[in-house]
PDB file of C-alpha atoms in Angstrom:
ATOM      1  CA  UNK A   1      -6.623   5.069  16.620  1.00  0.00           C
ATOM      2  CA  UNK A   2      -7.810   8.660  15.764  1.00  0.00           C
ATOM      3  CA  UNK A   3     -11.594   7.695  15.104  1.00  0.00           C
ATOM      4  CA  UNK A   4     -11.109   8.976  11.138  1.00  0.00           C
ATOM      5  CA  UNK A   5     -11.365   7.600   8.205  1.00  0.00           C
ATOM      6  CA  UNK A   6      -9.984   9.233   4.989  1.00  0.00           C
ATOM      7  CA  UNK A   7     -11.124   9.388   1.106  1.00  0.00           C
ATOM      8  CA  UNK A   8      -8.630  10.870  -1.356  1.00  0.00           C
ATOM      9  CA  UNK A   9      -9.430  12.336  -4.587  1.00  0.00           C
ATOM     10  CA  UNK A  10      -8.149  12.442  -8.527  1.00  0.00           C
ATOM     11  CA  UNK A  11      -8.044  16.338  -7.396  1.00  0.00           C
ATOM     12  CA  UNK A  12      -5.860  15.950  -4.889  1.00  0.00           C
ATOM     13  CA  UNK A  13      -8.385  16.889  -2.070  1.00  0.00           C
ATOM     14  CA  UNK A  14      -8.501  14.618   0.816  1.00  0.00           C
ATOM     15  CA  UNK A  15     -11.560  14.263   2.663  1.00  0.00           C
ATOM     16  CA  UNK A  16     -12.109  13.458   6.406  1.00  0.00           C
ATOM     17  CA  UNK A  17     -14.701  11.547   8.227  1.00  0.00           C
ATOM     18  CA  UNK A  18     -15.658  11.026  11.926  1.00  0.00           C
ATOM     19  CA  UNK A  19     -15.905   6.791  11.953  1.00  0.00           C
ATOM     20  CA  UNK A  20     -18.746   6.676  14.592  1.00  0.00           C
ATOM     21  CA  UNK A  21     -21.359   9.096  12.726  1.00  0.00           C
ATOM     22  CA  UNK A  22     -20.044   8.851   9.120  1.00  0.00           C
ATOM     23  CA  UNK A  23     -20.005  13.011   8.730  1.00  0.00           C
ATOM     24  CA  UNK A  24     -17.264  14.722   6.906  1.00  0.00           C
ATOM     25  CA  UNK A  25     -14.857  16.289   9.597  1.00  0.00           C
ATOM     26  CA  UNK A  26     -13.261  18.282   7.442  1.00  0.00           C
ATOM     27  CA  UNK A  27     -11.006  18.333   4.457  1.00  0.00           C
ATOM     28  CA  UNK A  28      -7.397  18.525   3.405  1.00  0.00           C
ATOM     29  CA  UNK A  29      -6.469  21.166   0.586  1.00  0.00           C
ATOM     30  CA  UNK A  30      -5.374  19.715  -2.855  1.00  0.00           C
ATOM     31  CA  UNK A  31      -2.306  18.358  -2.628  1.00  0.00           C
ATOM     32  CA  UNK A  32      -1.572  19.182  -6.321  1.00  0.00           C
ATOM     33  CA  UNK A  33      -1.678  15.779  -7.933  1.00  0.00           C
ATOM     34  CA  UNK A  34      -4.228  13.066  -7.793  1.00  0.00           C
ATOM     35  CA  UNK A  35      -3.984  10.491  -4.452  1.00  0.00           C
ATOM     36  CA  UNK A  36      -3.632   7.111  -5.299  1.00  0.00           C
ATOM     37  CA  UNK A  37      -3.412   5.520  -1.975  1.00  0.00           C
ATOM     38  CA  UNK A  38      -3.816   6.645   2.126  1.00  0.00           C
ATOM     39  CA  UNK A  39      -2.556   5.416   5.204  1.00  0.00           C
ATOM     40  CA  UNK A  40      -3.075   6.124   8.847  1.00  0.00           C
ATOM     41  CA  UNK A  41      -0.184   6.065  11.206  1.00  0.00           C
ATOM     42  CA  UNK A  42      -0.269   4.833  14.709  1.00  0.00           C
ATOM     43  CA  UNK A  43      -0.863   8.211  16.627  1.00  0.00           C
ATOM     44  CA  UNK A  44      -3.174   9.262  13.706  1.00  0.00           C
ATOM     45  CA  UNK A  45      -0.596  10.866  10.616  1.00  0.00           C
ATOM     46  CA  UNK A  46      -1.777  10.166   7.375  1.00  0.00           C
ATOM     47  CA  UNK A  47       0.484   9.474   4.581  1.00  0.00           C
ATOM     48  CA  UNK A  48      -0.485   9.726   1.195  1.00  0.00           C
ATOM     49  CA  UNK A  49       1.017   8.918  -2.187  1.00  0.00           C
ATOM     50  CA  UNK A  50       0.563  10.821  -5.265  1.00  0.00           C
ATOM     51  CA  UNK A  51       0.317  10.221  -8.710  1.00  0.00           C
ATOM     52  CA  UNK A  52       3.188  12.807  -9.566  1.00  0.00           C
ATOM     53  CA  UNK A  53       5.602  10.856  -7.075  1.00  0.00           C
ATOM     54  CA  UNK A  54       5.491  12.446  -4.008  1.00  0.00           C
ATOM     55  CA  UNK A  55       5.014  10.935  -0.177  1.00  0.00           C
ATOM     56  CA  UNK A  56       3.425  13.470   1.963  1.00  0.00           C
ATOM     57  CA  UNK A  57       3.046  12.765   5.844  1.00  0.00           C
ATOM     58  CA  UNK A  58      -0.307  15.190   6.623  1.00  0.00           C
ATOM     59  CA  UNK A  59      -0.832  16.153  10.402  1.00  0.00           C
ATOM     60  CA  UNK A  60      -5.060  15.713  10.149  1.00  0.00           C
ATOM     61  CA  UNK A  61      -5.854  17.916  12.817  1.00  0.00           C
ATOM     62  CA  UNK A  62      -4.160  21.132  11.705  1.00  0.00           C
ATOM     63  CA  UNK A  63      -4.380  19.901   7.758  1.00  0.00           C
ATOM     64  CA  UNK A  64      -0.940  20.195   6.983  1.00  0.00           C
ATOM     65  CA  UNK A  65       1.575  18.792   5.643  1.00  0.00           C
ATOM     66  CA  UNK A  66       4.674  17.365   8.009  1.00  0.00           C
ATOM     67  CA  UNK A  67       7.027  16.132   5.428  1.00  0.00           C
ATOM     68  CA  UNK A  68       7.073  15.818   1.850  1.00  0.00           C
ATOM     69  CA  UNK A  69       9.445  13.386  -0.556  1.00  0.00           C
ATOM     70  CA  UNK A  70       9.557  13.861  -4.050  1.00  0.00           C
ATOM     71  CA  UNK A  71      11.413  12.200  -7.021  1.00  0.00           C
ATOM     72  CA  UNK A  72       9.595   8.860  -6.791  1.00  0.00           C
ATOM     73  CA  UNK A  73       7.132   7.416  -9.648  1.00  0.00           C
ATOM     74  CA  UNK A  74       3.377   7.932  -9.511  1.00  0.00           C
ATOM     75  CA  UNK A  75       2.926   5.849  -5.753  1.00  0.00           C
ATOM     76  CA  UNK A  76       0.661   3.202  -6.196  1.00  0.00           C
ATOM     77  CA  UNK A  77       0.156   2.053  -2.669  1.00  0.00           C
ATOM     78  CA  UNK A  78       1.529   3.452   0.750  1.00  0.00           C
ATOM     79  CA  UNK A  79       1.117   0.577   3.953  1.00  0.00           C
ATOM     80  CA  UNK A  80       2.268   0.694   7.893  1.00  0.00           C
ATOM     81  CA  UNK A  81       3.986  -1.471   9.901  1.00  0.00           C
ATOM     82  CA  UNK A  82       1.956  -0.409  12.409  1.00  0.00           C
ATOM     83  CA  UNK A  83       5.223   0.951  14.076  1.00  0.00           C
ATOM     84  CA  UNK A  84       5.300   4.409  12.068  1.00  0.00           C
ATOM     85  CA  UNK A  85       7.320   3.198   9.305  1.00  0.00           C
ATOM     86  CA  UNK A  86       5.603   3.079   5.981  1.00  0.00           C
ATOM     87  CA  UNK A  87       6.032   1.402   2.507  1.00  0.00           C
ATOM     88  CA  UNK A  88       5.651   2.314  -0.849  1.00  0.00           C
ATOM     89  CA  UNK A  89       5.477   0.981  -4.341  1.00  0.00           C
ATOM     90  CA  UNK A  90       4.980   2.619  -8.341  1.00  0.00           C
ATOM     91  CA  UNK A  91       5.263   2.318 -11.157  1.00  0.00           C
ATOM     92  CA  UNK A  92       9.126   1.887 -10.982  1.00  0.00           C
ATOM     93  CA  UNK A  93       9.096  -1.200  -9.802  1.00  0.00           C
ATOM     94  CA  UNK A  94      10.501  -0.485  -6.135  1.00  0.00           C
ATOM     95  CA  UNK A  95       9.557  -0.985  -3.062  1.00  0.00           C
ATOM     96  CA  UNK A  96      10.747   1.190  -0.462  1.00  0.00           C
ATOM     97  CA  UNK A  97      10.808   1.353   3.522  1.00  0.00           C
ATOM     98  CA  UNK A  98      10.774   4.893   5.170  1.00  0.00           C
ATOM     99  CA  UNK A  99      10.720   5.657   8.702  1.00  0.00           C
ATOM    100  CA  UNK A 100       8.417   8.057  10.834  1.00  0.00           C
ATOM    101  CA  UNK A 101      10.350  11.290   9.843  1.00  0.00           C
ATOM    102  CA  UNK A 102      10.517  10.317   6.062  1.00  0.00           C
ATOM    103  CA  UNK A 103      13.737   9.268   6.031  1.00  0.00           C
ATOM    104  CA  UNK A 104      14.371   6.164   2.919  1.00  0.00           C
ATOM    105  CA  UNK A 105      15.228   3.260   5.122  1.00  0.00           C
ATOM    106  CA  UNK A 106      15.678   0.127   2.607  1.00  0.00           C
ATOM    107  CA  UNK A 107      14.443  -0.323  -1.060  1.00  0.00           C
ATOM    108  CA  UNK A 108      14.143  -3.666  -3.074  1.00  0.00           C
ATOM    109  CA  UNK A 109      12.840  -4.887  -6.789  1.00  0.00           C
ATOM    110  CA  UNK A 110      11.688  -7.775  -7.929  1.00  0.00           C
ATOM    111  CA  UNK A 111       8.152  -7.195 -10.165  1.00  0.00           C
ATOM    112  CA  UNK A 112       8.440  -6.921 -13.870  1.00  0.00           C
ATOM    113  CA  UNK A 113       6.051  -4.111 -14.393  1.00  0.00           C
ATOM    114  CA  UNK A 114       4.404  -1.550 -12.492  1.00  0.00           C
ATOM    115  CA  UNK A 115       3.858  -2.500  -8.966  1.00  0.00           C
ATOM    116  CA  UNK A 116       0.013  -1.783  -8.142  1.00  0.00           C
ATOM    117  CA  UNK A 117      -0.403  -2.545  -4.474  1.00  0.00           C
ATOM    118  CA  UNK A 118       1.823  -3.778  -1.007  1.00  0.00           C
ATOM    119  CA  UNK A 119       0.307  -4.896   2.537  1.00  0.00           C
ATOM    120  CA  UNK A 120       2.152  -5.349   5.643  1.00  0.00           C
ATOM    121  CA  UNK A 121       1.607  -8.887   8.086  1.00  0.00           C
ATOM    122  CA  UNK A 122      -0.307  -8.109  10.692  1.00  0.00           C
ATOM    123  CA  UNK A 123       2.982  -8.994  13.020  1.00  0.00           C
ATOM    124  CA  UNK A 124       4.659  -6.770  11.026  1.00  0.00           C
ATOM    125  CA  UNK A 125       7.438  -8.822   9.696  1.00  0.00           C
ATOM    126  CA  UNK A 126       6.171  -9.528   6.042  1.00  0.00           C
ATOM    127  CA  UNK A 127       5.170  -7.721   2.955  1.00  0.00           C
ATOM    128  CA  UNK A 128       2.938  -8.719  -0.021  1.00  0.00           C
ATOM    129  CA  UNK A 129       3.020  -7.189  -3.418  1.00  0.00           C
ATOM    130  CA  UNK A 130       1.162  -6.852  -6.523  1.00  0.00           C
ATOM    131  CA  UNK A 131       1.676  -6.085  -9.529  1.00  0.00           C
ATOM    132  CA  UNK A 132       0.692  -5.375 -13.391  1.00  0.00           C
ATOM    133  CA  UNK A 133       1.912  -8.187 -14.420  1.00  0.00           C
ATOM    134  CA  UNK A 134       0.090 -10.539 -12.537  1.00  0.00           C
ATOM    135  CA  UNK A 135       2.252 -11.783  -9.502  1.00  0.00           C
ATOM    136  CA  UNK A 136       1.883 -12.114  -6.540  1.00  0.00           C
ATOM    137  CA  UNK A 137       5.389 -11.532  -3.979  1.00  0.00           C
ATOM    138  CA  UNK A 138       5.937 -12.401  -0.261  1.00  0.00           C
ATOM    139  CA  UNK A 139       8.896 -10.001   1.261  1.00  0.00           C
ATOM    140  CA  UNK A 140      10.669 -10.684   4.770  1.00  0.00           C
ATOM    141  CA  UNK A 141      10.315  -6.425   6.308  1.00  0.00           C
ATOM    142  CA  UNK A 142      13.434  -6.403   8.091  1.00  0.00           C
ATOM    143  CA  UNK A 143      16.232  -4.285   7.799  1.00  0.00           C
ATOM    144  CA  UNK A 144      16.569  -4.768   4.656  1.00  0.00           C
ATOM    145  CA  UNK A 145      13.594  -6.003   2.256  1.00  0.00           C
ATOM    146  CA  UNK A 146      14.272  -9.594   1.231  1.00  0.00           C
ATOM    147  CA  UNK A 147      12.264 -11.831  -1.296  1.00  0.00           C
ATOM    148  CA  UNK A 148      10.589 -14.903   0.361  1.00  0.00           C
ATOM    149  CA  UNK A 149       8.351 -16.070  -2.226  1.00  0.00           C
ATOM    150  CA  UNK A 150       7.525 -16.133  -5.702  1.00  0.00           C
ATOM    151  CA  UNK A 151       3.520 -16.625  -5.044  1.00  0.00           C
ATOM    152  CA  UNK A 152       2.410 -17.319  -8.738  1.00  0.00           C
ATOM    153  CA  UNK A 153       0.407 -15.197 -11.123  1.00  0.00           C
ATOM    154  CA  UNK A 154      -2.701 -14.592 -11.897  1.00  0.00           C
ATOM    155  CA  UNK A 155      -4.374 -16.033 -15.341  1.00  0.00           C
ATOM    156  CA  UNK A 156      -4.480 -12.102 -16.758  1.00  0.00           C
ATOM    157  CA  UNK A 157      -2.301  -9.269 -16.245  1.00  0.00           C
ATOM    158  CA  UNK A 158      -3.121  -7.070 -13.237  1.00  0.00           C
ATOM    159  CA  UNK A 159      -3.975  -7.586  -9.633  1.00  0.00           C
ATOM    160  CA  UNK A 160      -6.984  -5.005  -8.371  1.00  0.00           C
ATOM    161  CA  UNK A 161      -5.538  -5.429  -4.398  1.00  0.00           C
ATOM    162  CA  UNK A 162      -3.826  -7.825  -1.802  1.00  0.00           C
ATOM    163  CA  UNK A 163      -4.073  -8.328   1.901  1.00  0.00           C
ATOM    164  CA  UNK A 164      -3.044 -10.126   4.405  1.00  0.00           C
ATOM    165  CA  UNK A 165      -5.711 -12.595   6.019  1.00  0.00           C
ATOM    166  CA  UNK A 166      -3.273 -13.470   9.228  1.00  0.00           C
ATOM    167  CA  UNK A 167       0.659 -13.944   9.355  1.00  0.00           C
ATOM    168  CA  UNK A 168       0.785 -16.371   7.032  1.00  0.00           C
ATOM    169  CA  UNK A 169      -1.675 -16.114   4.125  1.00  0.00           C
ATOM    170  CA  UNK A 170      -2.328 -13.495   1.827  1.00  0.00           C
ATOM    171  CA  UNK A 171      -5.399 -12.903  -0.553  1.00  0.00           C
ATOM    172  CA  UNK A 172      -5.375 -11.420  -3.760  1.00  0.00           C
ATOM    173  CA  UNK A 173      -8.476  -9.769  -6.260  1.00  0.00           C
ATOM    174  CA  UNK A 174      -6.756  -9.811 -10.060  1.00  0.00           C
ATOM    175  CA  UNK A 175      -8.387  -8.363 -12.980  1.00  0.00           C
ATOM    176  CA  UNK A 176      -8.801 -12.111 -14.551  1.00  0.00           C
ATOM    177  CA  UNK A 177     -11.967 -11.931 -11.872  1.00  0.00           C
ATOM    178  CA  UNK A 178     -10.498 -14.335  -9.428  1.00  0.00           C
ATOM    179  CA  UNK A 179      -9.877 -14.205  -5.706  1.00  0.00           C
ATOM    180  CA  UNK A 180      -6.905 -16.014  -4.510  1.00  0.00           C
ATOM    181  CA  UNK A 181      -5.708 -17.324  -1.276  1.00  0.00           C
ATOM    182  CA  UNK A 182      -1.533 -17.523  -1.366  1.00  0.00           C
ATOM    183  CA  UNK A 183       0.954 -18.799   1.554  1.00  0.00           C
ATOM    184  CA  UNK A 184       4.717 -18.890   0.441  1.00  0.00           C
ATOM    185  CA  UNK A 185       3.943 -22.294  -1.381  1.00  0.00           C
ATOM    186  CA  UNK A 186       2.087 -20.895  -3.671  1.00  0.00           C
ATOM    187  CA  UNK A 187      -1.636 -20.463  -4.616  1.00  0.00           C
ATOM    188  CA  UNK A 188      -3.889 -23.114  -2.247  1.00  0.00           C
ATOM    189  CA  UNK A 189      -7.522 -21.329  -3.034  1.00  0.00           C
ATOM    190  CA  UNK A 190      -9.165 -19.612  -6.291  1.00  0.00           C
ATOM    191  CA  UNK A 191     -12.436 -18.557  -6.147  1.00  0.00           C
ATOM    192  CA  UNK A 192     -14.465 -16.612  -9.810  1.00  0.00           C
ATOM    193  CA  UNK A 193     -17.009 -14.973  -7.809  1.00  0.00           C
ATOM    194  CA  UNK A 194     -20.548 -15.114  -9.650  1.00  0.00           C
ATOM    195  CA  UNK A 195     -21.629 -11.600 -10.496  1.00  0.00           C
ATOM    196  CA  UNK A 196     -25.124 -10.873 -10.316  1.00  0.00           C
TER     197      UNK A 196
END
């Protein structure tokens, strides 16, 4: 919506680029602790989560901070709704729902161990999540955050990413160097991609 694209750092730096020509359009002081995940907002904010535990919303055209939250643990993965609300999950196993202004909306738990990534339906109604230990979760993203289904696990502990594929499926990349297709009945794909 903005035309950028952002890369964040283990410094804490976040750079900018312009999406049509690929050159740097400028960058973001160090936020003070490395950035383990980005996210546009419709309108073009940028939220980013931090490996200290902080949420900062950045304005990218003055490169400043809006709003910053603090007292969470090391953010693994910050997604939209693609409404302006955002959601987060670390290391202490929670995931939580914030709205535009930054203001904790819902919060829910349900992984075992560190929670490494989330991804929001593209209809906005449903979460995924991903965790160390393996699993794979389906949330219902409404008021409050509600487990839908238990996916499965990967063979080894850790899952790399997770996305959605449409409303109803969800794809996840796990350390045990599988790719696998989930719906709320469980796993229906696996692929071990060769590696050249």
């Amino acid at each position: 919506t903005c035309g950028l694209a952002a890369t964040g750092y283990y410094s804490g730096e976040i750079a900018l680029f312009d999406v049509r020509s690929g050159r740097c359009a400028g960058r973001i002081d160090a936020l003070g602790a490395a950035v383990k995940s980005l996210v546009f907002l419709p309108g073009g904010g940028l939220v980013a989560g931090l490996a200290d535990g902080r949420l900062v919303r950045l304005d990218p055209s003055r490169r400043k901070p809006v709003w910053e939250r603090d007292g969470l643990t090391l953010v693994n993965s910050v997604a939209t709704d693609g409404r302006g609300g955002v959601f987060t999950v670390g290391r202490d196993r929670t995931i939580r729902r914030w709205d535009d202004a930054g203001n904790a909306l819902a919060r829910s738990d349900g992984h075992e161990r560190s929670i490494k990534c989330v991804a929001v339906s593209p209809d906005g109604q449903r979460l995924a999540t991903a965790s160390y230990d393996g699993q794979v979760l389906i949330w219902r993203a409404g008021r409050e955050i509600a487990l839908e289904a238990a996916c499965g696990l990967h063979e080894g502990p850790g899952v790399a990413c997770v996305v959605w594929t449409d409303d109803e499926c969800v794809a996840s990349a796990g350390w045990d160097g599988t790719v696998r297709w989930w719906n709320d009945r469980g796993a229906f794909a696996v692929v071990r991609p060769e590696v050249a």
